[in-house]
Short mmCIF file of C-alpha atoms in Angstrom, two decimals:
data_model
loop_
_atom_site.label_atom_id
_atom_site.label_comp_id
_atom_site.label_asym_id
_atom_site.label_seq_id
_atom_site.Cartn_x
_atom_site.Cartn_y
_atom_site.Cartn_z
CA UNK A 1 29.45 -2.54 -4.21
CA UNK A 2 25.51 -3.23 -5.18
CA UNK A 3 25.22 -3.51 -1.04
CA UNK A 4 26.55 -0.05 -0.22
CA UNK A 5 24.65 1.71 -2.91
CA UNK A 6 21.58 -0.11 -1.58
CA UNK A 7 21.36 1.35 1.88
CA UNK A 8 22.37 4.89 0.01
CA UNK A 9 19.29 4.04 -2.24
CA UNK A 10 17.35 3.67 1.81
CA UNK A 11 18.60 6.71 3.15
CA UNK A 12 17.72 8.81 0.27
CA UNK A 13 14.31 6.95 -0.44
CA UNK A 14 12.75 6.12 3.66
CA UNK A 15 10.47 8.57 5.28
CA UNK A 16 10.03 8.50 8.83
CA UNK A 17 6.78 8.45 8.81
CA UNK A 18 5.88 7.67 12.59
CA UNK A 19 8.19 7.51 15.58
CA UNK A 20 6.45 6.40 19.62
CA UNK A 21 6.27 4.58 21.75
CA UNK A 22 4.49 0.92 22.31
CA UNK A 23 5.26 0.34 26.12
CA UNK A 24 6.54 2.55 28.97
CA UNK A 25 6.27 0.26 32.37
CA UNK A 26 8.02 1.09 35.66
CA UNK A 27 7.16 -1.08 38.89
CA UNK A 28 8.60 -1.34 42.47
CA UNK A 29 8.14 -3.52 45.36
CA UNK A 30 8.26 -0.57 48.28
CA UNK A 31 9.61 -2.93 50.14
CA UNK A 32 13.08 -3.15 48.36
CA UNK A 33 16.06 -0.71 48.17
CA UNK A 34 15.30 1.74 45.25
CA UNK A 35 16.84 0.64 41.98
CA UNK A 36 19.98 3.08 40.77
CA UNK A 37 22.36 3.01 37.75
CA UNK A 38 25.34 2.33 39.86
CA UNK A 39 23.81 -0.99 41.07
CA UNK A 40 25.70 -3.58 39.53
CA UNK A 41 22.29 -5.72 38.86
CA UNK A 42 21.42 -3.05 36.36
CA UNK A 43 22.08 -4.17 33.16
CA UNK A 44 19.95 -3.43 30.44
CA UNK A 45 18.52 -6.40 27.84
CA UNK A 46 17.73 -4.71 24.38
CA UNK A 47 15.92 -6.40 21.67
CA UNK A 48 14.98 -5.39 17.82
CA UNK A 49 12.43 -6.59 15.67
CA UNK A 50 11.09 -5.65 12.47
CA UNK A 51 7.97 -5.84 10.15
CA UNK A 52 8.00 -5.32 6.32
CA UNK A 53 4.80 -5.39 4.19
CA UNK A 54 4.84 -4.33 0.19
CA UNK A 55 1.20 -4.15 -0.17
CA UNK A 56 -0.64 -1.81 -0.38
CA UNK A 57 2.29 0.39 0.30
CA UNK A 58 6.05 -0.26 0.89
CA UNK A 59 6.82 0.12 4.50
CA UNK A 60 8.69 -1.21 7.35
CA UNK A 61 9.02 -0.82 11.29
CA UNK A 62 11.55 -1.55 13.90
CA UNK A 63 10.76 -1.67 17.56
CA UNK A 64 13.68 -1.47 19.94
CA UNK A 65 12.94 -2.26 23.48
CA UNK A 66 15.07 -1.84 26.38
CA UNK A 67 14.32 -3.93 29.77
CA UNK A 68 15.90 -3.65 33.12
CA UNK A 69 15.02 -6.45 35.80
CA UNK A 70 16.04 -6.92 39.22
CA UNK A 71 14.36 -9.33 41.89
CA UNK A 72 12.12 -6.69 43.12
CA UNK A 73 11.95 -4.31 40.16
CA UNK A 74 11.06 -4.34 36.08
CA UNK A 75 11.26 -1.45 33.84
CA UNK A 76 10.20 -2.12 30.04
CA UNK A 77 10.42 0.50 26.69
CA UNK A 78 9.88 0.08 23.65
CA UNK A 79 10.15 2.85 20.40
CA UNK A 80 8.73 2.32 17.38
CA UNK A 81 9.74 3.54 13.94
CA UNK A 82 7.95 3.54 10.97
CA UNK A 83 9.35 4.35 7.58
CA UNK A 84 7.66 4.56 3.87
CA UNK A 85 9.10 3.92 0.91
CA UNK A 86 8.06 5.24 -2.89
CA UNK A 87 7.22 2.00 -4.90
CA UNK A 88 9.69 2.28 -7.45
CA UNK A 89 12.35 1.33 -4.03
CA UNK A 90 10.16 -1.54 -2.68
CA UNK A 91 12.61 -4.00 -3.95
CA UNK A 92 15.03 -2.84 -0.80
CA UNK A 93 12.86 -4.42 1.48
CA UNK A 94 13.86 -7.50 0.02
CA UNK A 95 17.38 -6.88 0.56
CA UNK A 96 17.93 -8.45 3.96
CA UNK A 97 21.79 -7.38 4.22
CA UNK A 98 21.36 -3.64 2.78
CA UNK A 99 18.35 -3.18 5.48
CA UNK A 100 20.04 -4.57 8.23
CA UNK A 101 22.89 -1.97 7.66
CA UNK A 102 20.31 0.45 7.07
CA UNK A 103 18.18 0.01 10.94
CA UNK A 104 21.51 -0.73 12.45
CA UNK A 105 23.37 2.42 11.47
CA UNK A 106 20.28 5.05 11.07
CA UNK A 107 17.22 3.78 13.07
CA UNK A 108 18.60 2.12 15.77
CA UNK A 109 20.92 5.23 16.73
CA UNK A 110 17.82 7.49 15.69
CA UNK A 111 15.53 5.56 18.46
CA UNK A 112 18.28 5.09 21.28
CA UNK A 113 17.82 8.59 22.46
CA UNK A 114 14.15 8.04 23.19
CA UNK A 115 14.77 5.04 24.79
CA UNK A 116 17.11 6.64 27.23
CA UNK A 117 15.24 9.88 27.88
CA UNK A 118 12.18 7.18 28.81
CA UNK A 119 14.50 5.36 30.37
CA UNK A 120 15.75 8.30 32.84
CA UNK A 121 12.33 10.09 33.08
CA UNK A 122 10.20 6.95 34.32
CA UNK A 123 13.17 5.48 36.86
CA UNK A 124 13.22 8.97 38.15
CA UNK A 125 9.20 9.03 38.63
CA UNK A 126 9.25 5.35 40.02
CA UNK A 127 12.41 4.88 41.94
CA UNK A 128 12.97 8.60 42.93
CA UNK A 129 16.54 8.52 40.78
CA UNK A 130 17.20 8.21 37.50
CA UNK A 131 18.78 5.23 35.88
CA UNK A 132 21.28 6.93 33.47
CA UNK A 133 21.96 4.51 30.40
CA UNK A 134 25.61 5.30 29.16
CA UNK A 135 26.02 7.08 25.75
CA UNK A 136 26.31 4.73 23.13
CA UNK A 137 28.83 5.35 20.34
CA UNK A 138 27.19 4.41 16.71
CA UNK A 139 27.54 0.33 16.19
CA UNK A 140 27.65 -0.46 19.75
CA UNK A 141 24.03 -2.17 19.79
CA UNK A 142 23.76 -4.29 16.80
CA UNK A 143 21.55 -6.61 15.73
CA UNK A 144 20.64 -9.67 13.41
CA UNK A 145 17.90 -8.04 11.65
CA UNK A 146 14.85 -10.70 9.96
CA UNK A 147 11.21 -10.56 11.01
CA UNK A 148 12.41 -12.07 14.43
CA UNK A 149 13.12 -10.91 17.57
CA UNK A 150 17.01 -9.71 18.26
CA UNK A 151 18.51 -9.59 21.77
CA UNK A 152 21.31 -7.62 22.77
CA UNK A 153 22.75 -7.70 26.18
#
Protein backbone atom coordinates (compact mmCIF):
# COMPACT_ATOMS: atom_id res chain seq x y z
CA UNK A 1 0.00 0.00 0.00
CA UNK A 2 1.08 3.82 -1.12
CA UNK A 3 1.37 4.23 3.01
CA UNK A 4 3.90 1.47 3.61
CA UNK A 5 6.07 2.33 0.69
CA UNK A 6 5.98 5.90 2.02
CA UNK A 7 7.71 5.45 5.32
CA UNK A 8 10.20 2.92 3.22
CA UNK A 9 10.63 6.03 0.89
CA UNK A 10 11.58 7.96 4.86
CA UNK A 11 13.83 5.47 6.00
CA UNK A 12 15.81 5.26 2.91
CA UNK A 13 15.65 9.14 2.19
CA UNK A 14 16.03 10.94 6.26
CA UNK A 15 19.39 11.85 7.55
CA UNK A 16 19.87 12.30 11.07
CA UNK A 17 21.30 15.22 10.88
CA UNK A 18 21.39 16.40 14.67
CA UNK A 19 20.49 14.44 17.78
CA UNK A 20 20.69 16.52 21.80
CA UNK A 21 19.37 17.53 24.06
CA UNK A 22 16.99 20.79 24.84
CA UNK A 23 16.50 20.40 28.71
CA UNK A 24 18.15 18.27 31.43
CA UNK A 25 16.58 19.59 34.99
CA UNK A 26 16.83 17.68 38.29
CA UNK A 27 15.61 19.46 41.63
CA UNK A 28 15.08 18.32 45.30
CA UNK A 29 13.64 19.75 48.33
CA UNK A 30 16.48 18.32 51.00
CA UNK A 31 13.96 18.20 53.12
CA UNK A 32 12.01 15.21 51.54
CA UNK A 33 12.80 11.44 51.30
CA UNK A 34 15.02 10.98 48.14
CA UNK A 35 13.03 10.08 45.06
CA UNK A 36 13.65 6.17 43.81
CA UNK A 37 12.21 4.06 40.93
CA UNK A 38 10.46 1.74 43.24
CA UNK A 39 8.33 4.63 44.65
CA UNK A 40 5.03 4.12 43.42
CA UNK A 41 4.62 8.12 42.76
CA UNK A 42 7.14 7.67 40.00
CA UNK A 43 5.54 7.56 36.95
CA UNK A 44 6.90 9.10 34.07
CA UNK A 45 4.66 11.71 31.65
CA UNK A 46 6.18 11.61 28.04
CA UNK A 47 5.25 13.98 25.39
CA UNK A 48 6.20 14.33 21.42
CA UNK A 49 6.08 17.13 19.25
CA UNK A 50 7.22 17.86 15.92
CA UNK A 51 8.24 20.71 13.47
CA UNK A 52 8.32 20.42 9.61
CA UNK A 53 9.50 23.28 7.34
CA UNK A 54 10.03 22.74 3.28
CA UNK A 55 11.82 25.88 2.72
CA UNK A 56 14.71 26.44 2.22
CA UNK A 57 15.38 22.83 2.86
CA UNK A 58 13.16 19.79 3.69
CA UNK A 59 13.49 18.96 7.29
CA UNK A 60 11.75 17.93 10.34
CA UNK A 61 12.32 17.49 14.24
CA UNK A 62 10.78 15.59 17.03
CA UNK A 63 11.38 16.37 20.64
CA UNK A 64 10.46 13.70 23.14
CA UNK A 65 10.44 14.75 26.69
CA UNK A 66 10.13 12.68 29.65
CA UNK A 67 8.95 14.33 33.16
CA UNK A 68 8.81 12.82 36.56
CA UNK A 69 6.98 14.90 39.41
CA UNK A 70 6.44 14.24 42.91
CA UNK A 71 5.33 16.86 45.67
CA UNK A 72 8.80 17.65 46.56
CA UNK A 73 10.70 16.69 43.41
CA UNK A 74 10.68 17.46 39.31
CA UNK A 75 12.93 15.95 36.85
CA UNK A 76 12.46 17.17 33.07
CA UNK A 77 14.35 15.75 29.53
CA UNK A 78 13.93 16.40 26.52
CA UNK A 79 15.94 14.87 23.06
CA UNK A 80 15.83 16.35 20.02
CA UNK A 81 16.10 14.87 16.55
CA UNK A 82 16.64 16.44 13.51
CA UNK A 83 16.38 14.80 10.14
CA UNK A 84 16.98 16.18 6.34
CA UNK A 85 15.47 15.17 3.52
CA UNK A 86 16.74 15.47 -0.43
CA UNK A 87 14.06 17.68 -2.20
CA UNK A 88 12.94 15.33 -4.63
CA UNK A 89 11.21 13.43 -1.02
CA UNK A 90 9.80 16.70 0.46
CA UNK A 91 6.39 15.64 -0.48
CA UNK A 92 6.62 12.98 2.68
CA UNK A 93 6.43 15.64 4.97
CA UNK A 94 3.11 16.16 3.82
CA UNK A 95 2.11 12.76 4.49
CA UNK A 96 0.79 13.00 8.04
CA UNK A 97 0.02 9.08 8.40
CA UNK A 98 3.38 7.74 6.64
CA UNK A 99 5.42 10.23 9.13
CA UNK A 100 3.69 9.38 12.07
CA UNK A 101 4.64 5.65 11.43
CA UNK A 102 7.89 6.84 10.51
CA UNK A 103 8.85 8.96 14.28
CA UNK A 104 6.82 6.35 16.02
CA UNK A 105 8.68 3.25 14.88
CA UNK A 106 12.37 4.79 14.11
CA UNK A 107 12.83 8.10 16.04
CA UNK A 108 11.00 7.66 18.94
CA UNK A 109 12.79 4.17 19.76
CA UNK A 110 16.10 5.90 18.38
CA UNK A 111 15.70 8.83 21.17
CA UNK A 112 14.31 6.62 24.16
CA UNK A 113 17.73 5.43 25.02
CA UNK A 114 18.99 8.96 25.60
CA UNK A 115 16.20 9.79 27.49
CA UNK A 116 16.79 7.00 29.90
CA UNK A 117 20.57 7.18 30.18
CA UNK A 118 19.67 11.14 31.18
CA UNK A 119 17.15 9.92 33.00
CA UNK A 120 19.43 7.48 35.27
CA UNK A 121 22.59 9.70 35.19
CA UNK A 122 20.89 13.05 36.57
CA UNK A 123 18.49 11.09 39.38
CA UNK A 124 21.68 9.46 40.37
CA UNK A 125 23.61 13.01 40.64
CA UNK A 126 20.47 14.66 42.33
CA UNK A 127 18.80 12.09 44.45
CA UNK A 128 21.93 9.89 45.14
CA UNK A 129 20.03 6.73 43.20
CA UNK A 130 19.14 6.27 39.99
CA UNK A 131 15.62 6.22 38.71
CA UNK A 132 15.75 3.20 36.29
CA UNK A 133 13.01 3.68 33.48
CA UNK A 134 11.92 0.06 32.36
CA UNK A 135 12.98 -1.14 28.84
CA UNK A 136 10.51 -0.34 26.44
CA UNK A 137 9.65 -2.89 23.74
CA UNK A 138 9.20 -1.02 20.13
CA UNK A 139 5.39 0.53 19.96
CA UNK A 140 4.98 0.82 23.58
CA UNK A 141 5.11 4.82 23.57
CA UNK A 142 3.07 6.01 20.77
CA UNK A 143 1.92 9.03 19.78
CA UNK A 144 -0.60 11.22 17.68
CA UNK A 145 1.92 12.89 15.65
CA UNK A 146 0.79 16.82 14.04
CA UNK A 147 2.68 20.00 14.88
CA UNK A 148 1.12 19.64 18.47
CA UNK A 149 2.13 18.51 21.54
CA UNK A 150 1.50 14.50 22.33
CA UNK A 151 1.25 13.14 25.88
CA UNK A 152 1.82 9.75 26.86
CA UNK A 153 1.43 8.53 30.33
Amino acid sequence: NQATENVLRLVRATELLELTFTELTARRDLESPALSSEAEEVAPTFALRMQATIDPEPRFRVFLRCEISGSQECVAVEVVAEYGLPAEDADLLLDQESLSSYINEVSVMMMVPYVRQALADMTQRVFAAPVLMPVMPRGALRFRIDERESTHQ
